[in-house]
mmCIF file of C-alpha atoms and ligand atoms in Angstrom:
data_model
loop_
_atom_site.group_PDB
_atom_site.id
_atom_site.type_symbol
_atom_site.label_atom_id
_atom_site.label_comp_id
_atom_site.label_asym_id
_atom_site.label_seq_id
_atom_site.Cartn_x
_atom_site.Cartn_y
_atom_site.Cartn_z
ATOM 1 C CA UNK A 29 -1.527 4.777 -21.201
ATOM 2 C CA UNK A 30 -4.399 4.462 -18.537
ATOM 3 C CA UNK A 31 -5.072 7.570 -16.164
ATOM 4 C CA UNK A 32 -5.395 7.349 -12.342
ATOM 5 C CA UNK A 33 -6.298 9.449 -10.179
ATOM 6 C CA UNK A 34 -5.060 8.298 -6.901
ATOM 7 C CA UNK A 35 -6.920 9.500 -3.651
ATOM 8 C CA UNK A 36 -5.789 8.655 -0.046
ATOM 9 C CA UNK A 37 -2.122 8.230 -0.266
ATOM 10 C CA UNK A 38 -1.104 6.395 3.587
ATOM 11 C CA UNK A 39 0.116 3.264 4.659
ATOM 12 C CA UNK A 40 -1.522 1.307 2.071
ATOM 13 C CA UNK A 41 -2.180 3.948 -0.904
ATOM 14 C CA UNK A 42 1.260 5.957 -0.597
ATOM 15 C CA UNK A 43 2.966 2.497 -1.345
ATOM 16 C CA UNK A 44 0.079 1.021 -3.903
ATOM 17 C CA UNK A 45 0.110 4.451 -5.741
ATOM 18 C CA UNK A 46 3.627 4.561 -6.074
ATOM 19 C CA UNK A 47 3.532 0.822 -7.538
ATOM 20 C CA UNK A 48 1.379 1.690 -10.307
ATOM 21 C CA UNK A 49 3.778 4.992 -11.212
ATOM 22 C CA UNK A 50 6.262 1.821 -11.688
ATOM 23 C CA UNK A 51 4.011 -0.268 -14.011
ATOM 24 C CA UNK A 52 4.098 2.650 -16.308
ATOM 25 C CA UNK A 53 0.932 4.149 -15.251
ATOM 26 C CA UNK A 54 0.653 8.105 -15.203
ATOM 27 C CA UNK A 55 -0.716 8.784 -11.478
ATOM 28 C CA UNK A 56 -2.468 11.595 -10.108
ATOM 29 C CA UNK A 57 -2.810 11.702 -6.630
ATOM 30 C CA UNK A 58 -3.989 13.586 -3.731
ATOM 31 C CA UNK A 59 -4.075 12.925 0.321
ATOM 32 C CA UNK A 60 -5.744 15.217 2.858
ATOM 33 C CA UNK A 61 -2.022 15.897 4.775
ATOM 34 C CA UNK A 62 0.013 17.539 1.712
ATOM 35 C CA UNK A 63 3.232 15.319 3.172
ATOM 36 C CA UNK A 64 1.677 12.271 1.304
ATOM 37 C CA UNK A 65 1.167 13.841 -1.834
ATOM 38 C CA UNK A 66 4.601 14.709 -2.458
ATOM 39 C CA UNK A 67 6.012 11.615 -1.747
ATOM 40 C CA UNK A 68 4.680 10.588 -4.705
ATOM 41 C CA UNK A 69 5.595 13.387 -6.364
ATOM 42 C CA UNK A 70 9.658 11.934 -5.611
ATOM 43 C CA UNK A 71 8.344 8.697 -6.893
ATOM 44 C CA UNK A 72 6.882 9.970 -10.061
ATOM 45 C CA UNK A 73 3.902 10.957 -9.941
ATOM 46 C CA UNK A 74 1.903 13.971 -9.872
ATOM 47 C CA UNK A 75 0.042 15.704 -6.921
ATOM 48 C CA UNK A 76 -3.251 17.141 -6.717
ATOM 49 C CA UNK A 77 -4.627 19.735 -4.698
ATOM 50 C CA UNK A 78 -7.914 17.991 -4.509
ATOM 51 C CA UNK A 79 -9.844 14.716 -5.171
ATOM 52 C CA UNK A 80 -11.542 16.149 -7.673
ATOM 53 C CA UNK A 81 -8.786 17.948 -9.270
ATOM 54 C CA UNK A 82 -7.027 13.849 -8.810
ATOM 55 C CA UNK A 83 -10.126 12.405 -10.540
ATOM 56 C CA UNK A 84 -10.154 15.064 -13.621
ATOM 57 C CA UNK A 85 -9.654 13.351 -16.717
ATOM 58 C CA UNK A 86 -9.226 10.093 -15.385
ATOM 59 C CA UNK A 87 -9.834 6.683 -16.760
ATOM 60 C CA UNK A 88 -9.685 4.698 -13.578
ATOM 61 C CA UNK A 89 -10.258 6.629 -9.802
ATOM 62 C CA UNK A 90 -9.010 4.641 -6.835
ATOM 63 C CA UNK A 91 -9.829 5.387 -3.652
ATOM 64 C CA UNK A 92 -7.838 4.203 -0.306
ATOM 65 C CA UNK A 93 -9.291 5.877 2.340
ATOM 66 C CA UNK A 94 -10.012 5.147 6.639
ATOM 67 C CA UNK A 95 -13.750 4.434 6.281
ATOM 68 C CA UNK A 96 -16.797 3.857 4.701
ATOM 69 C CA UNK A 97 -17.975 7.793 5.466
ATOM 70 C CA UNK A 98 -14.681 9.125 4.236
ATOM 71 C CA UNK A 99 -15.479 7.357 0.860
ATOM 72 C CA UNK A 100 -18.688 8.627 0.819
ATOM 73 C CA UNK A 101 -17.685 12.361 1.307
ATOM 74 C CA UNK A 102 -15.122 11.919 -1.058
ATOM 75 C CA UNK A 103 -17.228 10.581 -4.192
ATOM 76 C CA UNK A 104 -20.814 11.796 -3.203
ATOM 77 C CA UNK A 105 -19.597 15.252 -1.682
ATOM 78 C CA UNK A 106 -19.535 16.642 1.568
ATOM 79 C CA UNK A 107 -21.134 20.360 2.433
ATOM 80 C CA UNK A 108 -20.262 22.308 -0.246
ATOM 81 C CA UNK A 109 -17.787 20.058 -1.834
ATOM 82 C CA UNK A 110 -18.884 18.413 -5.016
ATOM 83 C CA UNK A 111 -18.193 14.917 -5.412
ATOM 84 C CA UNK A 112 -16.196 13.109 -7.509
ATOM 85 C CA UNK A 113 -18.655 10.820 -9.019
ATOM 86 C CA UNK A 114 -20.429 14.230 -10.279
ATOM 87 C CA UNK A 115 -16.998 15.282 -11.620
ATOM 88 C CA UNK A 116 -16.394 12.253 -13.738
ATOM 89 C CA UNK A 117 -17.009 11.043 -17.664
ATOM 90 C CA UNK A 118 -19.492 8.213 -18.234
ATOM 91 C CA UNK A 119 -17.611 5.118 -18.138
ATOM 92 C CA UNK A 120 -14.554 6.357 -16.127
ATOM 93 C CA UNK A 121 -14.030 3.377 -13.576
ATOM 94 C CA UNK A 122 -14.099 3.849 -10.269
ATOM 95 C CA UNK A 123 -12.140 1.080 -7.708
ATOM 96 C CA UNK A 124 -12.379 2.120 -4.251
ATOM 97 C CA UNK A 125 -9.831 -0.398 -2.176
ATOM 98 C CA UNK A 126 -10.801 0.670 1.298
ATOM 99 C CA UNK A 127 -12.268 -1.635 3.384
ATOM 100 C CA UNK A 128 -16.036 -0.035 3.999
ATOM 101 C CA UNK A 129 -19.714 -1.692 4.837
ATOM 102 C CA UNK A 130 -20.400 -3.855 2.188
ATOM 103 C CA UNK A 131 -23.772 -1.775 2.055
ATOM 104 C CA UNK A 132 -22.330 1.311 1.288
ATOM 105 C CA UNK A 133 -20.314 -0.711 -1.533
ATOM 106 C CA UNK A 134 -23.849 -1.450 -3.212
ATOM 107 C CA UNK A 135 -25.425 2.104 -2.611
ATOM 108 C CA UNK A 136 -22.203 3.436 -4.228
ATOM 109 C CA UNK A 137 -21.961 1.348 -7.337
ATOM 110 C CA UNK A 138 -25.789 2.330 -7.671
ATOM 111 C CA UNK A 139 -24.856 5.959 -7.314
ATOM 112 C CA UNK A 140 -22.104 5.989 -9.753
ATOM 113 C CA UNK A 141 -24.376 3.836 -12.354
ATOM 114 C CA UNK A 142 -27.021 6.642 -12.228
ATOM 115 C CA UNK A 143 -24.267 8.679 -13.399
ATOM 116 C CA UNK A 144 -22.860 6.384 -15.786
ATOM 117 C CA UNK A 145 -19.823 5.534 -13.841
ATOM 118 C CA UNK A 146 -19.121 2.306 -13.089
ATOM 119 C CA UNK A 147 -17.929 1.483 -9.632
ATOM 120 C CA UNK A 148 -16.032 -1.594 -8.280
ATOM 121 C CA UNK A 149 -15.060 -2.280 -4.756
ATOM 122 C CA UNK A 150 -11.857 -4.493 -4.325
ATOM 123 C CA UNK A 151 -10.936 -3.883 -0.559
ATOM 124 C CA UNK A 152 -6.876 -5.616 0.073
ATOM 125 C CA UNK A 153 -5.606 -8.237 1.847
ATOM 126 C CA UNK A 154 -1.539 -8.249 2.710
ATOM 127 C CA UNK A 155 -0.335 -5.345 4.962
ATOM 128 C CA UNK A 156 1.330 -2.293 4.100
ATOM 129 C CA UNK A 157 4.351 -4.991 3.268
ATOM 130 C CA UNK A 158 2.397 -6.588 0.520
ATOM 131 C CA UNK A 159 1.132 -2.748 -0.594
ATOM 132 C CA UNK A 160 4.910 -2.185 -0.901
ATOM 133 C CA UNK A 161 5.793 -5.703 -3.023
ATOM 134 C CA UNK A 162 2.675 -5.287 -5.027
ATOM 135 C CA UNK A 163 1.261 -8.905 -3.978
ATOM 136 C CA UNK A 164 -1.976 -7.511 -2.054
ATOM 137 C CA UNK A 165 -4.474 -10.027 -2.474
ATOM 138 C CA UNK A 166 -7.758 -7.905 -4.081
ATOM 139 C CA UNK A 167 -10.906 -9.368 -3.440
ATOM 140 C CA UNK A 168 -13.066 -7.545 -6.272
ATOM 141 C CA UNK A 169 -17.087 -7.420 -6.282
ATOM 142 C CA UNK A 170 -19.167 -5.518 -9.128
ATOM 143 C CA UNK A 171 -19.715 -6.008 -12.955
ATOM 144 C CA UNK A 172 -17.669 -8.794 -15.089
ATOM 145 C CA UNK A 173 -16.581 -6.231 -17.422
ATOM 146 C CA UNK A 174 -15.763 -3.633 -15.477
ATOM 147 C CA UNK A 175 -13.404 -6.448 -13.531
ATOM 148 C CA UNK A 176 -11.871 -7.261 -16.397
ATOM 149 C CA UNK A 177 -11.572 -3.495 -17.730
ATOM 150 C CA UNK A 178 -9.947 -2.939 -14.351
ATOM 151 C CA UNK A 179 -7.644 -5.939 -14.384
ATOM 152 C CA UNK A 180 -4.350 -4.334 -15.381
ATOM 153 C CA UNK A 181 -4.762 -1.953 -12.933
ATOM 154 C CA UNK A 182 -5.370 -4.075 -10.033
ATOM 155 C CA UNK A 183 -2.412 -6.615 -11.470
ATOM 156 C CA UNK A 184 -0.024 -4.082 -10.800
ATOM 157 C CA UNK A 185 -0.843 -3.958 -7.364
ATOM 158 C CA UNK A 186 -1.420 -7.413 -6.180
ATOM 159 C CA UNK A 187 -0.373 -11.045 -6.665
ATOM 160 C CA UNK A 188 -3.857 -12.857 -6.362
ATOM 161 C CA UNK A 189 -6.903 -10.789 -7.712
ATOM 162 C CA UNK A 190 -10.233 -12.599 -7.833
ATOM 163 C CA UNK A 191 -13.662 -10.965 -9.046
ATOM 164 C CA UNK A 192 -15.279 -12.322 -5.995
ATOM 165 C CA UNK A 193 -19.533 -11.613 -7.156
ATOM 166 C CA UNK A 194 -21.916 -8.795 -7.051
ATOM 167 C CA UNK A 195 -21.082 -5.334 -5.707
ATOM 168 C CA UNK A 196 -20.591 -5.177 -2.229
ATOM 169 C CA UNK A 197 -19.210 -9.074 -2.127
ATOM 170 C CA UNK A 198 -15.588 -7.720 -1.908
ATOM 171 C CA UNK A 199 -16.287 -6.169 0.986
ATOM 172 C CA UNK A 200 -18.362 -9.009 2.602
ATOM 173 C CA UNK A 201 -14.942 -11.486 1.921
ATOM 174 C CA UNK A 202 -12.822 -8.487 3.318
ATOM 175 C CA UNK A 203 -15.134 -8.693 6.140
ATOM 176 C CA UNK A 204 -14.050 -12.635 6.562
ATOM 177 C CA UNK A 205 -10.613 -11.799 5.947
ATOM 178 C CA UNK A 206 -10.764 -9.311 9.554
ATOM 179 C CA UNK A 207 -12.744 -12.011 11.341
ATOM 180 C CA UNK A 208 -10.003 -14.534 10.837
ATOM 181 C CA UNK A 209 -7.108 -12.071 11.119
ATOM 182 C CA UNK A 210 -8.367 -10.692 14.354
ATOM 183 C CA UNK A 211 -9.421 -14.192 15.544
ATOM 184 C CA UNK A 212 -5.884 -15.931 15.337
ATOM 185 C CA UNK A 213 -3.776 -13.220 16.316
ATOM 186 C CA UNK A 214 -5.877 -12.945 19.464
ATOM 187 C CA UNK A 215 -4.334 -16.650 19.437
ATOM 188 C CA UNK A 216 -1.368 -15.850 18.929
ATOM 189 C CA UNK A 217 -0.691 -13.467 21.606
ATOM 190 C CA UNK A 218 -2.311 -16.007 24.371
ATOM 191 C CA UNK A 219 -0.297 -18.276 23.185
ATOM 192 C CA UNK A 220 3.030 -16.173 23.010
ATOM 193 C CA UNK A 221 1.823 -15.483 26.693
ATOM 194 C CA UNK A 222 0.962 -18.690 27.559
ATOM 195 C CA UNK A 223 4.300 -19.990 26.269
ATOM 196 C CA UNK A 224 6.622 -17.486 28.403
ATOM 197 C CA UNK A 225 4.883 -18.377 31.410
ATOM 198 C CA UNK A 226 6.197 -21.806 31.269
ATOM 199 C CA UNK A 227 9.585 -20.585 30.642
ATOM 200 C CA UNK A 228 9.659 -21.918 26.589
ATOM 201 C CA UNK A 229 11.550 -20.203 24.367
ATOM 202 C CA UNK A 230 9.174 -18.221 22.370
ATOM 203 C CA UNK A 231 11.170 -17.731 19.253
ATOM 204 C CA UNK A 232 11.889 -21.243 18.809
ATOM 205 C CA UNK A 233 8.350 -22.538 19.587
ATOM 206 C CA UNK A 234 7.523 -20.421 17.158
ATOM 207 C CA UNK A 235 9.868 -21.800 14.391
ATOM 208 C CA UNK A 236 7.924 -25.312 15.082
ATOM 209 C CA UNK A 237 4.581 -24.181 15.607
ATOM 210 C CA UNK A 238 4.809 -22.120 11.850
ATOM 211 C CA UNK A 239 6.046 -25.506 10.416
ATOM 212 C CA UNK A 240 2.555 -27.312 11.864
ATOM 213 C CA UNK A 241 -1.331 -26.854 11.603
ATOM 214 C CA UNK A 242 -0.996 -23.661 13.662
ATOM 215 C CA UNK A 243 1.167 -22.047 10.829
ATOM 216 C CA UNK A 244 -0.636 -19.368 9.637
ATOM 217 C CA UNK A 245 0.576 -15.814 7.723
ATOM 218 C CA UNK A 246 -0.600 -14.134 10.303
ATOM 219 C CA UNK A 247 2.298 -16.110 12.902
ATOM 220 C CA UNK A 248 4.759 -16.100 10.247
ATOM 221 C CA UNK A 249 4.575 -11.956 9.818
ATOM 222 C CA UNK A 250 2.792 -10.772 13.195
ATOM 223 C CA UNK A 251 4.700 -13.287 15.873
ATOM 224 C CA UNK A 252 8.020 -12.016 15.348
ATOM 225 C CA UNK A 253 6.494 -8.096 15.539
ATOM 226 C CA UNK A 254 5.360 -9.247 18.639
ATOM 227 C CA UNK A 255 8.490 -10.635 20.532
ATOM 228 C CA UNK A 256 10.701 -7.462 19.349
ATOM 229 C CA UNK A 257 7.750 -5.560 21.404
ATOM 230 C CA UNK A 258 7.163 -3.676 17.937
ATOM 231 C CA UNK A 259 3.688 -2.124 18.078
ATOM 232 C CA UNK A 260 4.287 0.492 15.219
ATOM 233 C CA UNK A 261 1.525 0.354 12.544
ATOM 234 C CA UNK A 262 1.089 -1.377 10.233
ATOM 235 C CA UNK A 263 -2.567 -1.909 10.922
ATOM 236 C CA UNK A 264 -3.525 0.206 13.284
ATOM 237 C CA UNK A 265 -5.935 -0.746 16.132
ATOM 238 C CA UNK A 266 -8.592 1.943 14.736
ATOM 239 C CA UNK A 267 -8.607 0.578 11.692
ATOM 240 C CA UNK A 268 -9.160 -3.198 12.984
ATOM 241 C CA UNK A 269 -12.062 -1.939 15.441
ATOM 242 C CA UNK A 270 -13.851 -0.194 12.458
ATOM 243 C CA UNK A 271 -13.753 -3.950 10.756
ATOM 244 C CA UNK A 272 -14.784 -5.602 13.217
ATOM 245 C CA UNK A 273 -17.932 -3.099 13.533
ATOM 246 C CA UNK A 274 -18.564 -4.670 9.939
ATOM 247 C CA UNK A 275 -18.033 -8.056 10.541
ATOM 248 C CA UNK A 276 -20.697 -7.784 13.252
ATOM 249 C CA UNK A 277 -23.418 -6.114 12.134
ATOM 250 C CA UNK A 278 -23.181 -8.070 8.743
ATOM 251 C CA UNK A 279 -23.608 -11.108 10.748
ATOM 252 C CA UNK A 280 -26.561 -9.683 12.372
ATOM 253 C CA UNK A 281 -28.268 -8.716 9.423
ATOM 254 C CA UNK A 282 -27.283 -12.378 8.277
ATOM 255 C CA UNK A 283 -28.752 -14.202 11.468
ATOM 256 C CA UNK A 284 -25.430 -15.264 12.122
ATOM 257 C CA UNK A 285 -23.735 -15.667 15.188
ATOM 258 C CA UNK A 286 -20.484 -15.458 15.252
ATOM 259 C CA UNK A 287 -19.673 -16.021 19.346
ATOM 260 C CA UNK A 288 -15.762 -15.985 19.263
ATOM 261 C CA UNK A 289 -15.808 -12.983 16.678
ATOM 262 C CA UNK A 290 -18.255 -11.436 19.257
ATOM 263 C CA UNK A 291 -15.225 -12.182 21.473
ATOM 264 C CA UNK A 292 -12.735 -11.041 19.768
ATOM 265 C CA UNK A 293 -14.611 -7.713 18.877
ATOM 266 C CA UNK A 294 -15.006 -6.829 22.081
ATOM 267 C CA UNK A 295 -11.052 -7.045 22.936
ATOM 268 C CA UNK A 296 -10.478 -5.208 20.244
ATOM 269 C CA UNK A 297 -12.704 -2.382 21.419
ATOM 270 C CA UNK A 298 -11.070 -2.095 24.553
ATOM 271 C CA UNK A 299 -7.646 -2.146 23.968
ATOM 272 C CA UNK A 300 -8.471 0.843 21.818
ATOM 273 C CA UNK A 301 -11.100 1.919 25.063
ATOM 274 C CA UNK A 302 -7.103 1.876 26.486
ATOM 275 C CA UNK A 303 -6.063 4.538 24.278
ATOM 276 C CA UNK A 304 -4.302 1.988 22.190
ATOM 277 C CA UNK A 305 -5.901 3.134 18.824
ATOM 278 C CA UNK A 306 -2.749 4.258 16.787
ATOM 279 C CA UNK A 307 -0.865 1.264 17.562
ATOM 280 C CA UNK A 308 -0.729 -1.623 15.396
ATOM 281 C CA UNK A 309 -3.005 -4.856 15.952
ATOM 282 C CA UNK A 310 -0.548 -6.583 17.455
ATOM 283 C CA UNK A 311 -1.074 -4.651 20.530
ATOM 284 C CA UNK A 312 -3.783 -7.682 21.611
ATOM 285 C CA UNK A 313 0.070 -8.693 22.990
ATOM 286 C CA UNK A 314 -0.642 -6.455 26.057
ATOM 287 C CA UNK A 315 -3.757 -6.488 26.729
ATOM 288 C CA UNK A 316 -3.374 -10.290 27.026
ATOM 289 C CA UNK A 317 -0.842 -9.879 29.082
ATOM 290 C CA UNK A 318 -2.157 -7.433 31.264
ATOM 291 C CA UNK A 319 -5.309 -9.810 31.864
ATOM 292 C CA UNK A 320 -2.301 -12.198 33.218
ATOM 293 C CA UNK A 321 -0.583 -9.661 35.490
ATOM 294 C CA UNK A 322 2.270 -10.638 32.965
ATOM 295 C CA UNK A 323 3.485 -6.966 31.570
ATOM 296 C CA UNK A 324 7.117 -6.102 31.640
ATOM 297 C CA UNK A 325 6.527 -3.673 34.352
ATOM 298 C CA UNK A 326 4.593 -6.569 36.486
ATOM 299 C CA UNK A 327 7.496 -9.235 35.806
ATOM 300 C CA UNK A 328 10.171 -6.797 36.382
ATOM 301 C CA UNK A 329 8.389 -5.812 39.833
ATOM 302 C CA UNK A 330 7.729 -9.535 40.529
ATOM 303 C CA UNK A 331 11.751 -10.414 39.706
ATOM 304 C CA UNK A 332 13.043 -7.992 42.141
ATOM 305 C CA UNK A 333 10.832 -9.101 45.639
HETATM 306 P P1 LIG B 17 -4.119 5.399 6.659
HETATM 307 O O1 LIG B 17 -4.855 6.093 7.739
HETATM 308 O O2 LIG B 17 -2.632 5.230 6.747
HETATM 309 O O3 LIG B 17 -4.398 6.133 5.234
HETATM 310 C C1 LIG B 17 -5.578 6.780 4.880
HETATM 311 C C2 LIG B 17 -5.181 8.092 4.196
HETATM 312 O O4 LIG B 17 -6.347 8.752 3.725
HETATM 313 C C3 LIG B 17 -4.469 9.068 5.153
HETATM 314 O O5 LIG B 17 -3.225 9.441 4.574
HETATM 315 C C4 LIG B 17 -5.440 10.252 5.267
HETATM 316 O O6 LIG B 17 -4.754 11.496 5.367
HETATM 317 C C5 LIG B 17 -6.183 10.141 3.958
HETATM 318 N N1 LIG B 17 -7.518 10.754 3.953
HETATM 319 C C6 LIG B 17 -8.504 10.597 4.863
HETATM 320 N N2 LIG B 17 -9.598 11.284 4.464
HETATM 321 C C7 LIG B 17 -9.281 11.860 3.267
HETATM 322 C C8 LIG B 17 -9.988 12.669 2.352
HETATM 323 N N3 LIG B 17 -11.243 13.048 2.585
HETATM 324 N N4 LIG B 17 -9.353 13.062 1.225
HETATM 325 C C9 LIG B 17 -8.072 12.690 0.990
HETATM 326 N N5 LIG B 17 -7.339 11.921 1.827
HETATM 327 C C10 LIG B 17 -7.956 11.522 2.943
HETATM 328 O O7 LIG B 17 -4.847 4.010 6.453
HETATM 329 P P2 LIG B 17 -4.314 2.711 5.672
HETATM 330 O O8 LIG B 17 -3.669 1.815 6.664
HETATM 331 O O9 LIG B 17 -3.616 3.126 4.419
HETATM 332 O O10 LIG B 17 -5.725 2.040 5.303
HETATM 333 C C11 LIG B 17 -6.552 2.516 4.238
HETATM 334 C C12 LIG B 17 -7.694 1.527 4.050
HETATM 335 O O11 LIG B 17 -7.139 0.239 3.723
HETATM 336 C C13 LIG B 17 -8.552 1.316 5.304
HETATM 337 O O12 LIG B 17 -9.885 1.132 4.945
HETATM 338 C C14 LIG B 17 -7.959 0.052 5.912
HETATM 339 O O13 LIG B 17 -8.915 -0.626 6.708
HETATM 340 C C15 LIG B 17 -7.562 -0.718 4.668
HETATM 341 N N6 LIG B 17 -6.453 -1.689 4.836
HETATM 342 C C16 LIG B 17 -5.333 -1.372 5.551
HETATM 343 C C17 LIG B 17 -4.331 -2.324 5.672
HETATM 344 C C18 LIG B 17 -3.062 -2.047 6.471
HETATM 345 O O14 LIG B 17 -2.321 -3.013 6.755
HETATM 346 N N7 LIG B 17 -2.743 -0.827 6.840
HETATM 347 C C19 LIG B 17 -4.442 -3.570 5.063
HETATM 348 C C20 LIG B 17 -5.571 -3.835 4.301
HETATM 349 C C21 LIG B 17 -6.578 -2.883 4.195
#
């Protein structure tokens, strides 16, 4: 039986950790807000009072954590806090499945080789629905071997798991993943606005548009969110700004321009500039129609002149 120690246990990791407890892994896990940790204490596992208590005597370390300096506190240390990688045997396998800067991937992977720990990172594609079904997709840079000493980890967590390239070139396809996410449900709230303006009926336009080109995963999960007004996360706003702070500067240090990811970016930023942070992406719904003076409030007050 494989060891894991299990740290950052929200949205995504509460569901993912609980997943492997299924597959017959033992799990150790531990979460900053205590709440998390027993939840997967009623779902088999065991808590930890720390990450490094979590990592002790682990095979494989996972990490699912908000961003790339919340990784880096938790395996280099922070203040007086050791860190994890410090804490760990040589060859113990580290995956960290947040979505970070693909540069802090590489200088992590380079600190835990110094320390003979080897260190994959295989950020998630799939929403906290596909955390819960265990068909994530993982998109997995680092070493061949340690890939395919990870695998039967990562296979109980996700339905299509690809060893992408070097370390850090998870991250960089996680970063394509958020430009194309953001990018079409953008889309997908113009045209949800778009469509109500001209008195369609949205739900059945959208039955016939998911049947066509524009068909997409993102308008078969994220359009129906949208028409029930449902804005709880999900993938919270926060979370999609941070990427798209990735996305951007990668592309700079690329020489690539990416105009309508610029675009797209920058409407991200200010819906959470709104105070919209903690709701879930599909929020672009309001801002889009704000822009069109087309909020419930505004067609409400319009309806009764
Ligand atoms: P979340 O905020 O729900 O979970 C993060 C958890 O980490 C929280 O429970 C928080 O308490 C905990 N945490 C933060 N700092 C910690 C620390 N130092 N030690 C221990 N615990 C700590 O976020 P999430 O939605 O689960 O996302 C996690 C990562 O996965 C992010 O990088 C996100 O971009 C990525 N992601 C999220 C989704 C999604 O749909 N939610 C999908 C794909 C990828």
């Amino acid at each position: 039986m494989t060891a894991i120690g299990f740290i950052g246990l929200g949205v995504m990791g509460g569901p993912m950790a609980a997943n492997l407890v299924k597959a017959g892994f033992e799990v150790t896990g531990f979460n900053r807000s205590p709440a998390k940790v027993q939840r997967l204490v009623e779902a088999g596992g065991r808590g930890a009072a720390s990450a490094a208590a979590a990592a002790e005597g682990a095979d494989v370390v996972i990490t699912m954590l908000p961003d790339s300096p919340d990784v880096e506190a938790v395996l280099l240390g922070d203040g007086d806090d050791d860190g994890v990688l410090d804490r760990l045997a040589p060859g113990t396998i580290v995956v960290d499945m947040s979505t970070i800067r693909p540069d802090v991937a590489r200088s992590l992977t380079a600190a835990g080789a110094s320390r003979g720990v080897r260190v994959l990172d295989a950020p998630v594609s799939g929403g906290e629905q596909g955390a819960v079904d265990a068909t994530l997709s993982i998109m997995v840079g680092g070493d061949a071997e340690t890939f395919a000493a990870a695998r039967p980890v990562l296979d109980a967590l996700g339905r299509t798991v690809v060893h992408v390239g070097p370390p850090g070139a998870g991250q960089t396809v996680k970063a394509a993943n958020q430009l194309i996410v953001g990018g079409t449900l953008q889309l997908v709230a113009e045209a949800l606005v778009f469509l109500d303006a001209h008195g369609v009926d949205r739900s059945r336009a959208v039955d016939v548009l998911a049947g066509g080109l524009a068909g997409s995963a993102v308008l078969d999960r994220k359009a129906p969110d949208m028409l029930d007004r449902n804005f709880q996360p999900g993938f919270r706003v926060d979370l999609h700004h941070k990427d798209l702070g990735i996305v951007t500067a990668a592309a700079r240090d690329a020489g690539v321009a990416l105009p309508a990811g610029s675009l797209v970016a920058t409407l991200m930023g200010a819906l959470r500039a709104q105070g919209h942070g903690d709701l879930d992406h599909t929020a672009l719904l309001l801002q889009v129609e704000q822009l069109s003076g087309r909020s419930p409030a505004e067609r409400s007050a319009r309806d009764g002149k």
